[in-house]
CSV table of C-alpha atoms and ligand atoms in Angstrom, one decimal:
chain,number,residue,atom,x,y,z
A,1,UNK,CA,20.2,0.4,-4.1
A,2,UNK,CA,20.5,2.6,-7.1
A,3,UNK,CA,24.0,1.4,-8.6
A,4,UNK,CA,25.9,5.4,-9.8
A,5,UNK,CA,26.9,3.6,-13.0
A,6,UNK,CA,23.7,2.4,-14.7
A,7,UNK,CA,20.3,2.6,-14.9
A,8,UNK,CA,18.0,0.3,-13.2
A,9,UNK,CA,16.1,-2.1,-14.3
A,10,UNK,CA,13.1,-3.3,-12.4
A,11,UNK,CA,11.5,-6.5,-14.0
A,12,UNK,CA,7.5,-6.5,-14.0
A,13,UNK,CA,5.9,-9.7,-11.9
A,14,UNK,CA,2.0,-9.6,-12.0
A,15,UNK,CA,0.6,-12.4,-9.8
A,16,UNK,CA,-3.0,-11.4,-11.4
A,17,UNK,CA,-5.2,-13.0,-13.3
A,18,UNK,CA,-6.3,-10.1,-15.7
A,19,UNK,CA,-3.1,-7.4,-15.7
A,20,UNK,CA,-3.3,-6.1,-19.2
A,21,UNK,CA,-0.2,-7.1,-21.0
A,22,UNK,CA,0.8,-10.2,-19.0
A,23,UNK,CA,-1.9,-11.2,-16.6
A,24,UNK,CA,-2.6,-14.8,-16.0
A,25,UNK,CA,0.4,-16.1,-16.7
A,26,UNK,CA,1.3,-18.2,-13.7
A,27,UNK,CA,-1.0,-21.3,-12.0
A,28,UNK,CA,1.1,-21.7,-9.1
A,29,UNK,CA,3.4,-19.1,-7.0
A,30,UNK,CA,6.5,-21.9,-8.0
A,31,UNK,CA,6.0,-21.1,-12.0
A,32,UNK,CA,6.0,-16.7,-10.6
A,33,UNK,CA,9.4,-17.6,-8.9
A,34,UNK,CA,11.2,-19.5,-11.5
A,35,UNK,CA,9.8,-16.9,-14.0
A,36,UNK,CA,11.4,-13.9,-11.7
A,37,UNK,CA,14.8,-15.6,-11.1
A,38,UNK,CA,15.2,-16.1,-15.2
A,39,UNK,CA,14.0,-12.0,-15.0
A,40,UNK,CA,17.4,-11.8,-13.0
A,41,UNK,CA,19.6,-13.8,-15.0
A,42,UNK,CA,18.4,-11.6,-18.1
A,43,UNK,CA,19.8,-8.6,-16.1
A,44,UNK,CA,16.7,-7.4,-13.8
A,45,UNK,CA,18.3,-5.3,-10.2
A,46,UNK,CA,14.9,-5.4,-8.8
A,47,UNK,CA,11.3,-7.3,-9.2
A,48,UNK,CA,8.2,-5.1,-8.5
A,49,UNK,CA,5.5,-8.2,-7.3
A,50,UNK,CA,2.2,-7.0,-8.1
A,51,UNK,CA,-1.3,-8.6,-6.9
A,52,UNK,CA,-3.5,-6.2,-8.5
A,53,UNK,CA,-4.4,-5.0,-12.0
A,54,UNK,CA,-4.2,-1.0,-12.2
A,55,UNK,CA,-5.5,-1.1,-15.8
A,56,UNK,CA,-8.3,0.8,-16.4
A,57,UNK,CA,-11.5,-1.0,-15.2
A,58,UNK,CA,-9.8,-3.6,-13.4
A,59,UNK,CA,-11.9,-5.5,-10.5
A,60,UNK,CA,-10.7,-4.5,-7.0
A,61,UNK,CA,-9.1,-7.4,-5.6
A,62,UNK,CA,-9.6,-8.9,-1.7
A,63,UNK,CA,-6.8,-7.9,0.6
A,64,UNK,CA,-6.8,-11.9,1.1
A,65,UNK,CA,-6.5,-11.9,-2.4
A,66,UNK,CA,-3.6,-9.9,-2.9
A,67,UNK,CA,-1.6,-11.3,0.3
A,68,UNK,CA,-2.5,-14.7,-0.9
A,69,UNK,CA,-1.0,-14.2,-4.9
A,70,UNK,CA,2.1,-11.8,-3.5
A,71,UNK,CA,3.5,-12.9,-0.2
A,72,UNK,CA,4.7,-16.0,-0.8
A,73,UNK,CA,6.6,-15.0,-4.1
A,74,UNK,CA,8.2,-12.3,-2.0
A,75,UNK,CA,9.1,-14.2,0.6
A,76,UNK,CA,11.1,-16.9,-1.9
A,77,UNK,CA,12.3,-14.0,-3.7
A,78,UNK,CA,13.7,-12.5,-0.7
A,79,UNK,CA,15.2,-15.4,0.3
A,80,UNK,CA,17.0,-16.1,-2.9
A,81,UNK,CA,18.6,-12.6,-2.3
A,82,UNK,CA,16.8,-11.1,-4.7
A,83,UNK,CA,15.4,-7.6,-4.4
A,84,UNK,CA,12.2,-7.2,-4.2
A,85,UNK,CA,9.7,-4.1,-4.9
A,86,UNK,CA,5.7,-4.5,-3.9
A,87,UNK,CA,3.4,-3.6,-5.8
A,88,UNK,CA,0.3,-2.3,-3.9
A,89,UNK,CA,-1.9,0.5,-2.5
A,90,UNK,CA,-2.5,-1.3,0.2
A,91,UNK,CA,-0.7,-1.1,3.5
A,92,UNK,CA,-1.8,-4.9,5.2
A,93,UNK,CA,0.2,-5.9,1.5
A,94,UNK,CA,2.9,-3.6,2.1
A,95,UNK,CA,3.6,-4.5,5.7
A,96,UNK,CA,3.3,-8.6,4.9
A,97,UNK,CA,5.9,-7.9,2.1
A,98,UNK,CA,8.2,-5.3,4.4
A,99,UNK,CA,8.3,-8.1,6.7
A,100,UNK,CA,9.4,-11.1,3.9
A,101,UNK,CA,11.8,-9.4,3.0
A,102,UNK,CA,10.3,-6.4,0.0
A,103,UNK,CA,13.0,-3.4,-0.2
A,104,UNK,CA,10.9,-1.3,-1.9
A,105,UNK,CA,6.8,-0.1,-1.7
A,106,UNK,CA,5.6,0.9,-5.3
A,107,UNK,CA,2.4,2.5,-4.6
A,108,UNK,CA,0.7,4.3,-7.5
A,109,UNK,CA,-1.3,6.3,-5.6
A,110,UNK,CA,1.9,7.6,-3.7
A,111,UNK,CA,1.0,6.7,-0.3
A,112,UNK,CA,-2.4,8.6,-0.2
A,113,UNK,CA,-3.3,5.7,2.5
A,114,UNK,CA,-2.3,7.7,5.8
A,115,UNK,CA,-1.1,4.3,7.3
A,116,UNK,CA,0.4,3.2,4.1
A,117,UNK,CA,2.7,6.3,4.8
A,118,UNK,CA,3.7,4.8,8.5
A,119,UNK,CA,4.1,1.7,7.2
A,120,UNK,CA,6.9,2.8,4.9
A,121,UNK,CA,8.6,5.3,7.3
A,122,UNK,CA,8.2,2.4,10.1
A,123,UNK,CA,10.6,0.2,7.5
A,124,UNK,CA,12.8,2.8,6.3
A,125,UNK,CA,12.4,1.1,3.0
A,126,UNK,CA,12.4,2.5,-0.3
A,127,UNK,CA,9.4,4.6,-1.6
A,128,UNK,CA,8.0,4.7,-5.1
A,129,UNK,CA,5.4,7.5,-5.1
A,130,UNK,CA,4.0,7.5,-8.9
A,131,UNK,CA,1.5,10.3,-9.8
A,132,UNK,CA,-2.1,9.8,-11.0
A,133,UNK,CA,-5.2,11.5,-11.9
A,134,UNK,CA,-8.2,10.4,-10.2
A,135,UNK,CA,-8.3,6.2,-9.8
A,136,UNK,CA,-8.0,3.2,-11.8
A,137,UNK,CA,-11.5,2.8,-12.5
A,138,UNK,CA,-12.2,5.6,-13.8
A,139,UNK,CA,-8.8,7.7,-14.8
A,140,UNK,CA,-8.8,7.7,-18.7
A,141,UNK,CA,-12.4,9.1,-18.8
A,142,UNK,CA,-11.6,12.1,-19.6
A,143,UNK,CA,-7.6,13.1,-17.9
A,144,UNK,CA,-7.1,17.1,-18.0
A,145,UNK,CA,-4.5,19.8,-16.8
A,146,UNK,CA,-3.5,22.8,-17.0
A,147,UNK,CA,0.0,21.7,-18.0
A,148,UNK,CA,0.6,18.3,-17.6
A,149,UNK,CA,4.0,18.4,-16.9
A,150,UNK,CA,3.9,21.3,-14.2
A,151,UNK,CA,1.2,19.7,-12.8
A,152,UNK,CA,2.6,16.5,-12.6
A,153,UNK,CA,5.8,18.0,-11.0
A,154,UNK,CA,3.3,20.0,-8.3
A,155,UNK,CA,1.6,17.5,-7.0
A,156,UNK,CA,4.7,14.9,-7.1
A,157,UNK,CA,6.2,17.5,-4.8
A,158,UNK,CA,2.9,17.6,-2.7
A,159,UNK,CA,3.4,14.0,-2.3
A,160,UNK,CA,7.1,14.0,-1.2
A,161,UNK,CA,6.0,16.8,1.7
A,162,UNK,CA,2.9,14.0,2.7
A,163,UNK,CA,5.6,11.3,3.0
A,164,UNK,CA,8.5,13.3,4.5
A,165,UNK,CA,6.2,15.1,6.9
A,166,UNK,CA,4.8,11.7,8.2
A,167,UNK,CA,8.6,10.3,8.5
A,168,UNK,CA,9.6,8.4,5.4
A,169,UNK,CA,12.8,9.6,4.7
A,170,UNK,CA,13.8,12.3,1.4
A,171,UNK,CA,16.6,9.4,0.4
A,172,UNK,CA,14.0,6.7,0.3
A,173,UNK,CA,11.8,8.2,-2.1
A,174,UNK,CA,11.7,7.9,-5.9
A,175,UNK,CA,9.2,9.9,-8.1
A,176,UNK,CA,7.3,8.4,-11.1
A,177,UNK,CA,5.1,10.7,-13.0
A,178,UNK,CA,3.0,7.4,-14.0
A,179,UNK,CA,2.6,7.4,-17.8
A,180,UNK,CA,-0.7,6.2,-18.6
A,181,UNK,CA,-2.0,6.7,-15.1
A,182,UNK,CA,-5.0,9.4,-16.0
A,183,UNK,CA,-3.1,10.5,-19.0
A,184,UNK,CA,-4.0,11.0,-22.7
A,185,UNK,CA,-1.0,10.0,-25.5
A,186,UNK,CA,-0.5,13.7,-25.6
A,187,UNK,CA,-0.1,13.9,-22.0
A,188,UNK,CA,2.2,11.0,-21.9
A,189,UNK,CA,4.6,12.4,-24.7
A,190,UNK,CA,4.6,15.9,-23.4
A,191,UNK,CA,5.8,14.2,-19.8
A,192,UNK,CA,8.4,12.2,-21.2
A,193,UNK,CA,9.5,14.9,-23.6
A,194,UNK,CA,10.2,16.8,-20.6
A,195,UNK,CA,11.2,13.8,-18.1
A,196,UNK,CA,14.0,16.4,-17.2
A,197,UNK,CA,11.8,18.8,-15.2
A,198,UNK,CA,11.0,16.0,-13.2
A,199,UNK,CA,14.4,14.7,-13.0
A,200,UNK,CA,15.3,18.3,-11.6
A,201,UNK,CA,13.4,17.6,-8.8
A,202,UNK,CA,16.7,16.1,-7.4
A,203,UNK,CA,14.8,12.6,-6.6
A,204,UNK,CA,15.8,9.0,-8.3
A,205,UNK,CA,13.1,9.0,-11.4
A,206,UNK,CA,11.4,5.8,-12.2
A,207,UNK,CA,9.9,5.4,-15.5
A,208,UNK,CA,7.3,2.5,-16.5
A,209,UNK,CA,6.6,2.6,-20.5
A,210,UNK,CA,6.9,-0.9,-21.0
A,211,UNK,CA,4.1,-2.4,-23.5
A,212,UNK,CA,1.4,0.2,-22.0
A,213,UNK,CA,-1.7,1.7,-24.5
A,214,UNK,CA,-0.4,4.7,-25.8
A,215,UNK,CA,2.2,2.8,-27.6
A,216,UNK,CA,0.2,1.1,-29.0
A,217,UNK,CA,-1.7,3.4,-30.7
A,218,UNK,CA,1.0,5.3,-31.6
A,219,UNK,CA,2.6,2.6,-33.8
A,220,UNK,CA,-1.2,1.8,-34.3
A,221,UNK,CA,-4.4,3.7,-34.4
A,222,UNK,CA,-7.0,5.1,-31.6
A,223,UNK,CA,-9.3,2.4,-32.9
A,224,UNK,CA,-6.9,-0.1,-33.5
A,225,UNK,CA,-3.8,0.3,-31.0
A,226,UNK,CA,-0.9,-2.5,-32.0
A,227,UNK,CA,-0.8,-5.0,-30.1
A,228,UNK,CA,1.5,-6.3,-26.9
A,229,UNK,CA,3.5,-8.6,-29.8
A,230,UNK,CA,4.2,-5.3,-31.9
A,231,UNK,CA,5.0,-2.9,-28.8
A,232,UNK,CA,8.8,-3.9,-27.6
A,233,UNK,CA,10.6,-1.2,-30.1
A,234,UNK,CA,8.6,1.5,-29.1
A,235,UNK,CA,9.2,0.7,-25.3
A,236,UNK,CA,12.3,0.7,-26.5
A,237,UNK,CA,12.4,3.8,-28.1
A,238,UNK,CA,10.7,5.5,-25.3
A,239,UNK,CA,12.8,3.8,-22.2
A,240,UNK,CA,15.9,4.7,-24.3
A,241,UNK,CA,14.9,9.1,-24.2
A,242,UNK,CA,13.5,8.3,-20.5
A,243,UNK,CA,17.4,7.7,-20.0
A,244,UNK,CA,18.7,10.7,-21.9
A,245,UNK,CA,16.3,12.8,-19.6
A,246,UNK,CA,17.3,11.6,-16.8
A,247,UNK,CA,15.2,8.6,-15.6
A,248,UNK,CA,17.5,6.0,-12.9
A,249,UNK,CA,15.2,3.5,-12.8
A,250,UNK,CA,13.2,1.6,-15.9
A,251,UNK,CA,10.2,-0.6,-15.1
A,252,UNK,CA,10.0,-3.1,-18.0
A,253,UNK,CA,8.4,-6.8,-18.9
A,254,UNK,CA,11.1,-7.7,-21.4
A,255,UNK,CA,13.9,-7.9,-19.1
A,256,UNK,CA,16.8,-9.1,-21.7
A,257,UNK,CA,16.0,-6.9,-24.3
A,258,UNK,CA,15.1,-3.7,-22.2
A,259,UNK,CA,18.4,-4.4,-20.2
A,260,UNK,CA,20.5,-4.6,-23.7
A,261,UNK,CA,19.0,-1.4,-25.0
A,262,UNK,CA,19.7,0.3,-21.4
A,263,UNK,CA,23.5,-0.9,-21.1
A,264,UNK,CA,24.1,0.7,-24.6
A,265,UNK,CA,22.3,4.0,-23.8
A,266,UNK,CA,24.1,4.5,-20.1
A,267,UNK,CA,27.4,3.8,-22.3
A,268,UNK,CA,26.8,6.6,-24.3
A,269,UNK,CA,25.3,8.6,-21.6
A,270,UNK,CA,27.2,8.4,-18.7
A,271,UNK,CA,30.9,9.0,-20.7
A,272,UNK,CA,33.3,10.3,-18.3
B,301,LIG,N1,2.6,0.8,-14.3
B,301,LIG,C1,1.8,-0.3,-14.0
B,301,LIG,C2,1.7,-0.8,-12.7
B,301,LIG,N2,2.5,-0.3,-11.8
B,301,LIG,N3,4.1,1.3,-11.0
B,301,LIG,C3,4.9,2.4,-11.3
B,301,LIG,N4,5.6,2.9,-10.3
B,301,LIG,N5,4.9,2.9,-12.5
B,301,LIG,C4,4.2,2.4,-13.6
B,301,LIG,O1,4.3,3.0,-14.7
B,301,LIG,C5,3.3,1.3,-13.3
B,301,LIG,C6,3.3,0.8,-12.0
B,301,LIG,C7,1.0,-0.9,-15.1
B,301,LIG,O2,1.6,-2.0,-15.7
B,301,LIG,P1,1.4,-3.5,-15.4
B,301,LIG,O3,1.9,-3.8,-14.0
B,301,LIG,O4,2.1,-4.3,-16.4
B,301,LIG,O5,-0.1,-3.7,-15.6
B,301,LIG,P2,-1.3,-4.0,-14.5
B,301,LIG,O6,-1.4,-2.8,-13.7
B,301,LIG,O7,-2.5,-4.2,-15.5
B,301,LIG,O8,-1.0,-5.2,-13.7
């Protein structure tokens, strides 16, 4: 699904109440749907449906919950040929969305679920294993490695072994090393600084910048971080290196303008 030419885009649908750039945006699955197609129009290859918040501190969310707020988006999604990405650690989601239609499982905890990892082989779909440091709750308390981005690498490549050795596929899986996932700003610059190391790993690199903290308080301060309004450039700035090193597949909320920025980058980039 990854097209050889140009990077991917995968537009950002949170079906949540309390996601922390866009959450509780939508009152009925009809106004998540109409939003997604427009995400398409603007240029999105794929729509990642998530049910629940990963920000730090986030409630837990019902598996009732989650199958009630995603499945039904998927399945219109699906239907409208659109490709569709879930969004969820859990496999009872994953499966319900496999079976409507969902091309690809995003799990940010890279399939540490033993059945999640069946689940996905079982489908032969596509496999987004993102790294993080300890869990949502609790995973900017205090994040610390050795060396971020060799430890990152490790223990993506631990993952890929868990999925391969339980039967998903190597040419199903991409690799995410999950910026802001248990990471400080120093950890996050130091990973995309060196995006290449993980490109090297010879899997399809996804990339998710878009609006997230460390932005924030880069344009901003530690005490007072920008806000959402004030962080598009520097998603911009950071998708556009994510590209030069590598990265195939960009995770963004602003769909129009992220795809704009990507288009002229991959011109530059992928002369031949
Ligand atoms: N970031 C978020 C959620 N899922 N998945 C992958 N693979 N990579 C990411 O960087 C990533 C992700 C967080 O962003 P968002 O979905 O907007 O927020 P929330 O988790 O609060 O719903």
């Amino acid at each position: 699904m990854l097209p050889a030419d140009r990077t991917t885009i995968m537009g950002v649908l949170n079906v949540t109440p309390d996601s922390f750039s866009d959450g509780g945006r939508f009152s009925s699955p009809d106004e998540a749907i109409a939003t997604a197609l427009q995400m398409v129009k603007d240029g999105a290859d794929v729509i990642d449906v998530g049910g629940e918040s990963t920000r730090p501190g986030a409630a837990p969310v019902s598996l009732d919950d989650e199958l009630a707020r995603t499945i039904p988006v998927v399945e219109a999604l699906s239907r409208a040929g659109v490709s569709v990405s879930i969004d969820t650690s859990k496999h009872e989601v994953a499966h319900a969305a496999l079976r409507s239609g969902a091309l690809v499982v995003n799990d940010v905890t890279a399939l540490r679920d033993p059945v999640m990892v069946e689940v996905c082989a079982e489908a032969g779909c596509t496999v987004c294993l993102m790294h993080m440091q300890g869990e949502p709750r609790t995973m900017q308390h205090s994040p610390t490695y050795t060396d971020v981005v060799a430890d990152v690498a490790r223990e993506l490549g631990e993952a890929t072994a868990h999925a391969e050795s339980g039967g998903v596929r190597r040419e199903n899986v991409w690799l995410d090393p999950g910026i802001g996932f248990g990471k400080t700003v120093a950890h996050n610059l130091a990973l995309l600084a060196n995006l290449d190391r993980i490109v090297a790993m010879g899997y399809p690199v996804l990339v998710g910048v878009s609006r997230k903290s460390f932005l924030g308080r880069l344009v901003g301060t530690d005490e007072h971080p920008a806000p959402i309004e004030e962080r598009l450039e520097p998603s911009i700035a950071a998708q556009t290196l994510a590209q030069a090193k590598g990265a195939s597949v960009l995770r963004v909320h602003d769909v129009a303008m992220a795809k704009r920025a990507a288009l002229t980058a991959d011109a530059i980039l992928r002369q031949d």
